[in-house]
Amino acid sequence: PDLTRLKIDRSAASPRAPKRSLKKWLWAGAVAVIVVLAVLARGSREPVVEVGLVATAYPYQNVALLNAAGFVVAQRKASVSTKASGRLEWLGVQEGSAVRTDEVIAKLDDRDVRAQADQAKSNISVAKATLGQAEVELTDARAAWSRSQELRGQNFISQATLDTALARLNKARAGVESARAAVGAAEALSRAAEVAVEQTRIRAPFDGVVLTKNANVGDILTPFSSAAESKGAVVTMADMASLEVEADVSESSLANIKPGQPCEIQLDALPNERFRGRVSRLVPTVDRSKATVLTKIAFIDRDPRVLPEMAAKVVFLSREVTAEERTPSSVISAQALTERGGKPVVFALSGTEARMVSVDQKHTISDAIVVSLKAGERVVLNPPANLADGSRVQLAKKQAP
């Protein structure tokens, strides 16, 4: 027999290889399907919830009657200028400088007016010297008049000589009065010259703070800024103790506003602060274009951070509030409230885990419920009935507005 026919052909593929590979891929696909189904099954057990935030509210809002918006305004404000004309020689303040009443804040070149003041003082000396001469003349005229009377009584002189002595006495008296008047005029001119010198010194009219600087050293200042390239006001300043809030109140709400009424003031620049205020006065006219009445609210609490032109919101209260009512509290919407075991609770979120928190449903501020959570924490809105303490949740996707 031919033994070469018993040779194994190794180039041919094994018939069992395809079956093993297909079986392996089938097992991998089955495992993947099982994993996906497990994940989906687990996700289907986690409820999808809407989320809200814990906010901050103040208990005094329970006695709020009306809200209004306005601005902080200085009731005492001035553009400080001068009656004199001249070149600004010295400026001693900048924006934000605190000044006192009558403090010199700027000076003009005063060489010309000071020379006039010195001349006026010299004129006083001249007038007083003339007065001295007139008084000496009056003394001599009195003595002559006395001697003439004695001599006339003894008929040693004529009546005409006596009349001449009397005329001299009257003339001396008139000369003294004239000299005294000249002294008074010279002194008045000297005072006017001193006033002119004083007008070159620009002083603060009241205690306050410089808001703006309108001129620099070297600028020409004139009254009312009437000349070209000249300046009028040197600085603008305000009395910070006179800061008030001016708010527009609808005329339909005037029945809820009266002078002396307590208020709470919030400034946009200091959102976490509340300032006590009181209605100072109502401007007795209505703005027909807006149907509002300008109401001025004075600050009870002074704060150096409060500045003119800050935006403000005012809450008009029905009564005075206590310090506790002015302390902020954490609140939530009533949509987050539910019951578990007959007690009101809310569910706070830590990541995706819901934590049950008991609340006092009676403790409310306006329509919000006070809770022991911190402002900014997340809570579940409209909690589903199957939500329990420690449950995991899925957050609802945000919907476009």
Short mmCIF file of C-alpha atoms in Angstrom, two decimals:
data_model
loop_
_atom_site.label_atom_id
_atom_site.label_comp_id
_atom_site.label_asym_id
_atom_site.label_seq_id
_atom_site.Cartn_x
_atom_site.Cartn_y
_atom_site.Cartn_z
CA PRO A 1 0.00 0.00 0.00
CA ASP A 2 0.97 3.67 -0.67
CA LEU A 3 1.78 5.14 2.79
CA THR A 4 2.07 8.73 1.43
CA ARG A 5 -1.70 8.93 1.39
CA LEU A 6 -1.76 8.84 5.20
CA LYS A 7 -0.08 12.37 5.45
CA ILE A 8 -2.02 15.01 7.48
CA ASP A 9 -2.81 18.23 5.60
CA ARG A 10 -2.10 20.99 8.22
CA SER A 11 -3.04 23.81 5.86
CA ALA A 12 -6.77 23.06 6.34
CA ALA A 13 -8.63 25.06 9.18
CA SER A 14 -10.04 23.26 12.15
CA PRO A 15 -13.86 22.89 11.87
CA ARG A 16 -14.39 23.59 15.60
CA ALA A 17 -12.70 27.08 15.72
CA PRO A 18 -15.67 29.17 14.45
CA LYS A 19 -18.03 27.60 16.94
CA ARG A 20 -15.82 28.49 19.94
CA SER A 21 -15.36 32.17 18.85
CA LEU A 22 -19.10 32.72 18.33
CA LYS A 23 -19.88 31.24 21.73
CA LYS A 24 -17.40 33.60 23.39
CA TRP A 25 -18.99 36.70 21.83
CA LEU A 26 -22.47 35.58 22.74
CA TRP A 27 -21.47 35.30 26.42
CA ALA A 28 -19.90 38.81 26.40
CA GLY A 29 -23.03 40.34 24.87
CA ALA A 30 -25.25 38.64 27.42
CA VAL A 31 -23.16 40.01 30.31
CA ALA A 32 -23.30 43.55 28.84
CA VAL A 33 -27.07 43.39 28.47
CA ILE A 34 -27.41 42.22 32.06
CA VAL A 35 -25.24 45.12 33.31
CA VAL A 36 -27.24 47.69 31.32
CA LEU A 37 -30.51 46.27 32.54
CA ALA A 38 -29.22 46.38 36.15
CA VAL A 39 -28.22 50.03 35.79
CA LEU A 40 -31.54 50.92 34.22
CA ALA A 41 -33.40 49.01 36.91
CA ARG A 42 -31.48 50.83 39.62
CA GLY A 43 -32.07 54.21 37.94
CA SER A 44 -35.76 53.52 37.66
CA ARG A 45 -35.93 53.15 41.45
CA GLU A 46 -34.40 56.64 42.07
CA PRO A 47 -37.12 59.33 41.86
CA VAL A 48 -36.57 62.39 39.67
CA VAL A 49 -37.08 65.56 41.75
CA GLU A 50 -37.03 69.32 41.33
CA VAL A 51 -34.66 71.30 43.51
CA GLY A 52 -34.98 74.67 45.26
CA LEU A 53 -32.59 76.74 47.35
CA VAL A 54 -32.77 77.85 50.94
CA ALA A 55 -33.10 81.65 50.97
CA THR A 56 -32.68 84.39 53.59
CA ALA A 57 -35.54 86.48 54.98
CA TYR A 58 -36.05 88.88 57.86
CA PRO A 59 -38.85 88.43 60.42
CA TYR A 60 -39.75 92.12 60.21
CA GLN A 61 -41.22 91.38 56.78
CA ASN A 62 -44.29 90.11 58.64
CA VAL A 63 -45.09 93.72 59.62
CA ALA A 64 -44.12 95.28 56.29
CA LEU A 65 -46.73 97.56 54.76
CA LEU A 66 -45.05 98.78 51.61
CA ASN A 67 -41.81 98.57 49.63
CA ALA A 68 -40.23 101.39 47.67
CA ALA A 69 -36.98 102.07 45.82
CA GLY A 70 -34.87 105.21 45.82
CA PHE A 71 -31.41 106.69 46.25
CA VAL A 72 -29.26 108.01 49.08
CA VAL A 73 -29.06 111.82 48.87
CA ALA A 74 -27.18 114.38 50.96
CA GLN A 75 -29.65 117.02 52.11
CA ARG A 76 -26.77 119.40 52.85
CA LYS A 77 -24.55 119.79 49.83
CA ALA A 78 -22.57 122.73 48.42
CA SER A 79 -20.39 123.71 45.51
CA VAL A 80 -17.72 125.72 47.31
CA SER A 81 -16.54 128.76 45.36
CA THR A 82 -15.32 132.31 46.00
CA LYS A 83 -16.55 135.86 45.41
CA ALA A 84 -13.06 136.97 44.41
CA SER A 85 -11.29 136.49 41.10
CA GLY A 86 -7.75 135.24 40.81
CA ARG A 87 -5.37 132.38 40.25
CA LEU A 88 -5.66 129.33 42.50
CA GLU A 89 -2.42 129.27 44.45
CA TRP A 90 -2.99 126.45 46.96
CA LEU A 91 -5.46 123.57 47.29
CA GLY A 92 -5.37 121.56 50.51
CA VAL A 93 -8.00 118.84 49.89
CA GLN A 94 -8.65 115.89 47.61
CA GLU A 95 -11.71 113.77 46.90
CA GLY A 96 -12.73 112.08 50.15
CA SER A 97 -11.04 114.63 52.43
CA ALA A 98 -12.96 115.36 55.64
CA VAL A 99 -13.15 119.07 56.46
CA ARG A 100 -14.42 121.17 59.37
CA THR A 101 -16.48 124.34 59.37
CA ASP A 102 -14.39 127.42 58.41
CA GLU A 103 -11.35 125.29 57.60
CA VAL A 104 -9.28 126.85 54.79
CA ILE A 105 -9.36 124.42 51.88
CA ALA A 106 -7.89 126.64 49.13
CA LYS A 107 -6.20 130.01 48.59
CA LEU A 108 -6.06 132.49 45.71
CA ASP A 109 -3.15 134.75 44.83
CA ASP A 110 -3.73 137.69 47.25
CA ARG A 111 -0.76 140.00 46.64
CA ASP A 112 -2.84 142.77 45.07
CA VAL A 113 -5.63 142.78 47.66
CA ARG A 114 -3.14 142.51 50.51
CA ALA A 115 -1.34 145.63 49.21
CA GLN A 116 -4.69 147.42 49.17
CA ALA A 117 -5.30 146.29 52.75
CA ASP A 118 -1.92 147.68 53.84
CA GLN A 119 -2.70 150.99 52.14
CA ALA A 120 -6.07 151.13 53.89
CA LYS A 121 -4.37 150.63 57.26
CA SER A 122 -1.99 153.49 56.46
CA ASN A 123 -4.95 155.72 55.63
CA ILE A 124 -6.31 155.05 59.12
CA SER A 125 -3.08 156.35 60.62
CA VAL A 126 -3.26 159.49 58.48
CA ALA A 127 -6.87 160.09 59.44
CA LYS A 128 -6.10 159.64 63.13
CA ALA A 129 -3.22 162.14 62.89
CA THR A 130 -5.56 164.68 61.26
CA LEU A 131 -8.04 164.05 64.08
CA GLY A 132 -5.31 164.80 66.62
CA GLN A 133 -4.56 168.12 64.95
CA ALA A 134 -8.25 169.03 64.93
CA GLU A 135 -8.60 168.20 68.61
CA VAL A 136 -5.59 170.44 69.45
CA GLU A 137 -7.18 173.23 67.43
CA LEU A 138 -10.44 172.74 69.30
CA THR A 139 -8.69 172.96 72.66
CA ASP A 140 -7.00 176.24 71.65
CA ALA A 141 -10.29 177.64 70.32
CA ARG A 142 -12.05 176.87 73.60
CA ALA A 143 -9.34 178.65 75.56
CA ALA A 144 -9.54 181.69 73.26
CA TRP A 145 -13.29 181.77 73.56
CA SER A 146 -13.05 181.68 77.34
CA ARG A 147 -10.55 184.55 77.45
CA SER A 148 -12.61 186.57 75.01
CA GLN A 149 -15.68 186.21 77.19
CA GLU A 150 -13.77 187.53 80.25
CA LEU A 151 -12.31 190.44 78.30
CA ARG A 152 -15.67 191.32 76.84
CA GLY A 153 -17.18 191.34 80.30
CA GLN A 154 -14.60 193.98 81.25
CA ASN A 155 -15.20 195.85 77.95
CA PHE A 156 -11.56 195.36 76.93
CA ILE A 157 -12.56 193.91 73.50
CA SER A 158 -15.36 194.59 71.11
CA GLN A 159 -18.32 192.36 70.40
CA ALA A 160 -16.89 191.64 66.96
CA THR A 161 -13.76 190.16 68.49
CA LEU A 162 -15.90 187.96 70.74
CA ASP A 163 -17.90 186.79 67.72
CA THR A 164 -14.68 185.91 65.90
CA ALA A 165 -13.55 183.76 68.83
CA LEU A 166 -16.90 181.97 68.84
CA ALA A 167 -16.70 181.33 65.11
CA ARG A 168 -13.22 179.87 65.55
CA LEU A 169 -14.52 177.57 68.32
CA ASN A 170 -17.37 176.30 66.14
CA LYS A 171 -15.00 175.76 63.23
CA ALA A 172 -12.66 173.72 65.44
CA ARG A 173 -15.57 171.61 66.63
CA ALA A 174 -16.60 170.94 63.03
CA GLY A 175 -13.02 170.09 62.16
CA VAL A 176 -12.91 167.46 64.94
CA GLU A 177 -16.17 165.91 63.75
CA SER A 178 -14.87 165.84 60.19
CA ALA A 179 -11.60 164.24 61.30
CA ARG A 180 -13.51 161.62 63.30
CA ALA A 181 -15.65 160.85 60.27
CA ALA A 182 -12.50 160.51 58.17
CA VAL A 183 -11.12 158.03 60.69
CA GLY A 184 -14.35 156.03 60.51
CA ALA A 185 -14.25 156.03 56.71
CA ALA A 186 -10.63 154.89 56.71
CA GLU A 187 -11.41 152.10 59.14
CA ALA A 188 -14.37 151.00 56.98
CA LEU A 189 -12.14 150.94 53.90
CA SER A 190 -9.62 148.89 55.85
CA ARG A 191 -12.28 146.39 56.84
CA ALA A 192 -13.39 146.14 53.21
CA ALA A 193 -9.81 145.48 52.20
CA GLU A 194 -9.52 142.77 54.86
CA VAL A 195 -12.73 141.20 53.53
CA ALA A 196 -11.20 141.20 50.05
CA VAL A 197 -8.15 139.43 51.48
CA GLU A 198 -10.37 136.95 53.31
CA GLN A 199 -12.26 136.18 50.10
CA THR A 200 -9.04 134.83 48.63
CA ARG A 201 -9.18 132.12 51.32
CA ILE A 202 -11.82 129.53 50.46
CA ARG A 203 -13.28 127.96 53.61
CA ALA A 204 -15.53 124.97 54.22
CA PRO A 205 -19.10 126.14 54.94
CA PHE A 206 -19.87 123.14 57.19
CA ASP A 207 -18.47 119.86 58.45
CA GLY A 208 -18.43 117.39 55.59
CA VAL A 209 -16.53 115.36 53.01
CA VAL A 210 -15.20 116.53 49.65
CA LEU A 211 -17.01 114.67 46.87
CA THR A 212 -15.42 116.15 43.75
CA LYS A 213 -12.50 118.46 42.97
CA ASN A 214 -13.34 120.90 40.18
CA ALA A 215 -10.17 123.04 39.98
CA ASN A 216 -6.41 122.62 40.24
CA VAL A 217 -3.57 124.89 41.29
CA GLY A 218 -2.96 127.43 38.54
CA ASP A 219 -6.58 127.63 37.35
CA ILE A 220 -8.23 131.05 37.16
CA LEU A 221 -11.30 131.33 39.38
CA THR A 222 -14.05 133.84 38.79
CA PRO A 223 -17.49 134.28 40.37
CA PHE A 224 -20.12 132.28 38.47
CA SER A 225 -17.36 131.13 36.05
CA SER A 226 -18.22 134.03 33.74
CA ALA A 227 -14.89 134.17 31.90
CA ALA A 228 -13.69 131.74 29.27
CA GLU A 229 -11.40 128.94 30.46
CA SER A 230 -12.14 129.88 34.09
CA LYS A 231 -13.56 127.79 36.91
CA GLY A 232 -16.37 128.57 39.33
CA ALA A 233 -16.58 125.98 42.10
CA VAL A 234 -13.35 124.66 43.57
CA VAL A 235 -14.83 121.55 45.21
CA THR A 236 -18.21 119.97 45.82
CA MET A 237 -18.79 118.71 49.35
CA ALA A 238 -21.58 117.13 51.35
CA ASP A 239 -22.51 116.75 54.99
CA MET A 240 -22.56 112.99 55.55
CA ALA A 241 -24.65 113.46 58.69
CA SER A 242 -27.49 114.71 56.48
CA LEU A 243 -27.74 111.59 54.29
CA GLU A 244 -31.31 110.48 53.63
CA VAL A 245 -33.06 108.14 51.25
CA GLU A 246 -35.40 109.70 48.72
CA ALA A 247 -38.00 107.19 47.54
CA ASP A 248 -41.02 107.54 45.28
CA VAL A 249 -44.23 106.24 46.87
CA SER A 250 -47.35 105.72 44.82
CA GLU A 251 -50.04 108.25 45.68
CA SER A 252 -52.49 105.36 46.13
CA SER A 253 -50.33 104.13 49.04
CA LEU A 254 -50.07 107.42 50.93
CA ALA A 255 -52.56 106.18 53.52
CA ASN A 256 -49.87 103.75 54.73
CA ILE A 257 -47.15 106.41 55.13
CA LYS A 258 -46.77 109.07 57.81
CA PRO A 259 -43.89 111.10 59.31
CA GLY A 260 -42.03 109.27 62.06
CA GLN A 261 -42.96 105.83 60.72
CA PRO A 262 -40.24 103.16 61.23
CA CYS A 263 -38.51 101.75 58.15
CA GLU A 264 -35.82 99.28 57.19
CA ILE A 265 -33.29 100.33 54.55
CA GLN A 266 -31.29 97.99 52.32
CA LEU A 267 -28.53 99.29 50.05
CA ASP A 268 -27.59 97.50 46.85
CA ALA A 269 -23.94 98.09 47.70
CA LEU A 270 -24.36 96.35 51.09
CA PRO A 271 -26.90 93.57 50.42
CA ASN A 272 -26.26 91.77 53.71
CA GLU A 273 -26.85 94.85 55.88
CA ARG A 274 -30.10 96.39 57.10
CA PHE A 275 -30.27 99.93 58.46
CA ARG A 276 -32.96 101.36 60.66
CA GLY A 277 -34.72 104.41 59.30
CA ARG A 278 -37.63 106.71 59.94
CA VAL A 279 -39.87 108.72 57.63
CA SER A 280 -38.55 112.26 57.89
CA ARG A 281 -41.05 114.10 55.71
CA LEU A 282 -43.21 113.88 52.63
CA VAL A 283 -42.77 116.47 49.89
CA PRO A 284 -46.26 118.03 49.65
CA THR A 285 -46.73 117.61 45.91
CA VAL A 286 -47.45 114.77 43.50
CA ASP A 287 -45.39 114.03 40.43
CA ARG A 288 -48.19 113.80 37.88
CA SER A 289 -46.01 112.00 35.33
CA LYS A 290 -45.36 109.11 37.75
CA ALA A 291 -48.29 109.53 40.18
CA THR A 292 -45.86 109.35 43.08
CA VAL A 293 -44.95 111.43 46.13
CA LEU A 294 -41.31 111.97 47.08
CA THR A 295 -40.73 110.57 50.58
CA LYS A 296 -37.55 111.22 52.57
CA ILE A 297 -36.31 108.61 55.04
CA ALA A 298 -33.66 109.54 57.59
CA PHE A 299 -31.03 107.03 58.78
CA ILE A 300 -31.13 106.11 62.47
CA ASP A 301 -28.03 103.93 62.15
CA ARG A 302 -25.07 105.88 60.76
CA ASP A 303 -22.44 103.99 58.80
CA PRO A 304 -19.38 105.47 57.06
CA ARG A 305 -19.89 103.02 54.20
CA VAL A 306 -23.12 104.74 53.19
CA LEU A 307 -22.40 107.18 50.35
CA PRO A 308 -24.49 109.62 48.32
CA GLU A 309 -26.26 108.32 45.21
CA MET A 310 -26.30 104.69 46.40
CA ALA A 311 -29.36 102.74 45.26
CA ALA A 312 -31.64 101.80 48.16
CA LYS A 313 -34.76 99.80 48.92
CA VAL A 314 -37.07 100.86 51.75
CA VAL A 315 -39.53 98.70 53.69
CA PHE A 316 -42.19 100.73 55.52
CA LEU A 317 -43.22 98.99 58.75
CA SER A 318 -46.43 99.10 60.76
CA ARG A 319 -44.52 99.22 64.07
CA GLU A 320 -41.07 99.25 65.63
CA VAL A 321 -39.28 95.91 65.41
CA THR A 322 -37.02 94.19 67.93
CA ALA A 323 -33.41 93.20 67.45
CA GLU A 324 -34.46 89.55 66.97
CA GLU A 325 -36.85 90.56 64.19
CA ARG A 326 -33.95 92.25 62.44
CA THR A 327 -31.87 89.03 62.51
CA PRO A 328 -32.02 87.09 59.22
CA SER A 329 -33.50 83.57 59.10
CA SER A 330 -33.24 80.73 56.57
CA VAL A 331 -36.51 80.06 54.74
CA ILE A 332 -37.84 77.73 52.06
CA SER A 333 -40.80 77.74 49.73
CA ALA A 334 -43.95 75.96 50.87
CA GLN A 335 -43.49 73.64 47.88
CA ALA A 336 -40.70 71.89 49.77
CA LEU A 337 -42.96 71.02 52.72
CA THR A 338 -44.38 67.52 53.17
CA GLU A 339 -45.37 65.15 56.00
CA ARG A 340 -43.79 62.01 57.33
CA GLY A 341 -45.35 60.29 60.29
CA GLY A 342 -47.84 63.13 60.69
CA LYS A 343 -45.07 65.73 61.17
CA PRO A 344 -44.01 68.44 58.72
CA VAL A 345 -40.59 67.82 57.17
CA VAL A 346 -38.43 68.87 54.25
CA PHE A 347 -35.76 66.93 52.38
CA ALA A 348 -32.35 68.57 52.10
CA LEU A 349 -29.91 67.30 49.50
CA SER A 350 -26.32 66.25 50.14
CA GLY A 351 -25.14 65.44 46.65
CA THR A 352 -27.88 63.12 45.41
CA GLU A 353 -28.87 61.84 48.86
CA ALA A 354 -32.03 63.22 50.49
CA ARG A 355 -31.84 64.06 54.20
CA MET A 356 -35.10 64.51 56.13
CA VAL A 357 -35.28 67.63 58.35
CA SER A 358 -38.12 68.47 60.76
CA VAL A 359 -39.61 71.97 60.60
CA ASP A 360 -42.02 74.11 62.59
CA GLN A 361 -44.78 74.88 60.14
CA LYS A 362 -46.10 77.69 62.33
CA HIS A 363 -42.83 79.65 62.14
CA THR A 364 -43.17 81.56 58.86
CA ILE A 365 -42.04 84.82 57.29
CA SER A 366 -44.63 86.05 54.81
CA ASP A 367 -45.36 82.89 52.76
CA ALA A 368 -41.99 81.23 53.42
CA ILE A 369 -41.25 78.63 56.12
CA VAL A 370 -38.34 79.06 58.53
CA VAL A 371 -35.93 76.11 58.65
CA SER A 372 -32.72 75.21 60.47
CA LEU A 373 -30.75 74.91 57.23
CA LYS A 374 -28.15 77.28 55.87
CA ALA A 375 -28.87 79.74 53.10
CA GLY A 376 -27.85 78.30 49.73
CA GLU A 377 -28.52 74.64 50.63
CA ARG A 378 -30.68 72.62 48.23
CA VAL A 379 -34.05 71.13 49.11
CA VAL A 380 -36.48 68.89 47.22
CA LEU A 381 -39.56 70.64 45.87
CA ASN A 382 -42.84 68.69 45.84
CA PRO A 383 -41.26 65.55 47.38
CA PRO A 384 -42.78 62.27 46.08
CA ALA A 385 -44.61 60.08 48.55
CA ASN A 386 -42.00 57.29 48.38
CA LEU A 387 -39.08 59.59 49.24
CA ALA A 388 -37.51 58.60 52.56
CA ASP A 389 -34.58 59.71 54.69
CA GLY A 390 -31.35 58.63 53.01
CA SER A 391 -32.94 57.98 49.61
CA ARG A 392 -30.98 58.76 46.50
CA VAL A 393 -32.62 60.93 43.87
CA GLN A 394 -32.06 62.12 40.35
CA LEU A 395 -32.20 65.86 39.62
CA ALA A 396 -34.67 66.98 37.00
CA LYS A 397 -33.15 68.42 33.87
CA LYS A 398 -33.43 72.18 33.57
CA GLN A 399 -36.10 73.23 31.12
CA ALA A 400 -35.61 76.12 28.79
CA PRO A 401 -37.70 79.18 29.71
#
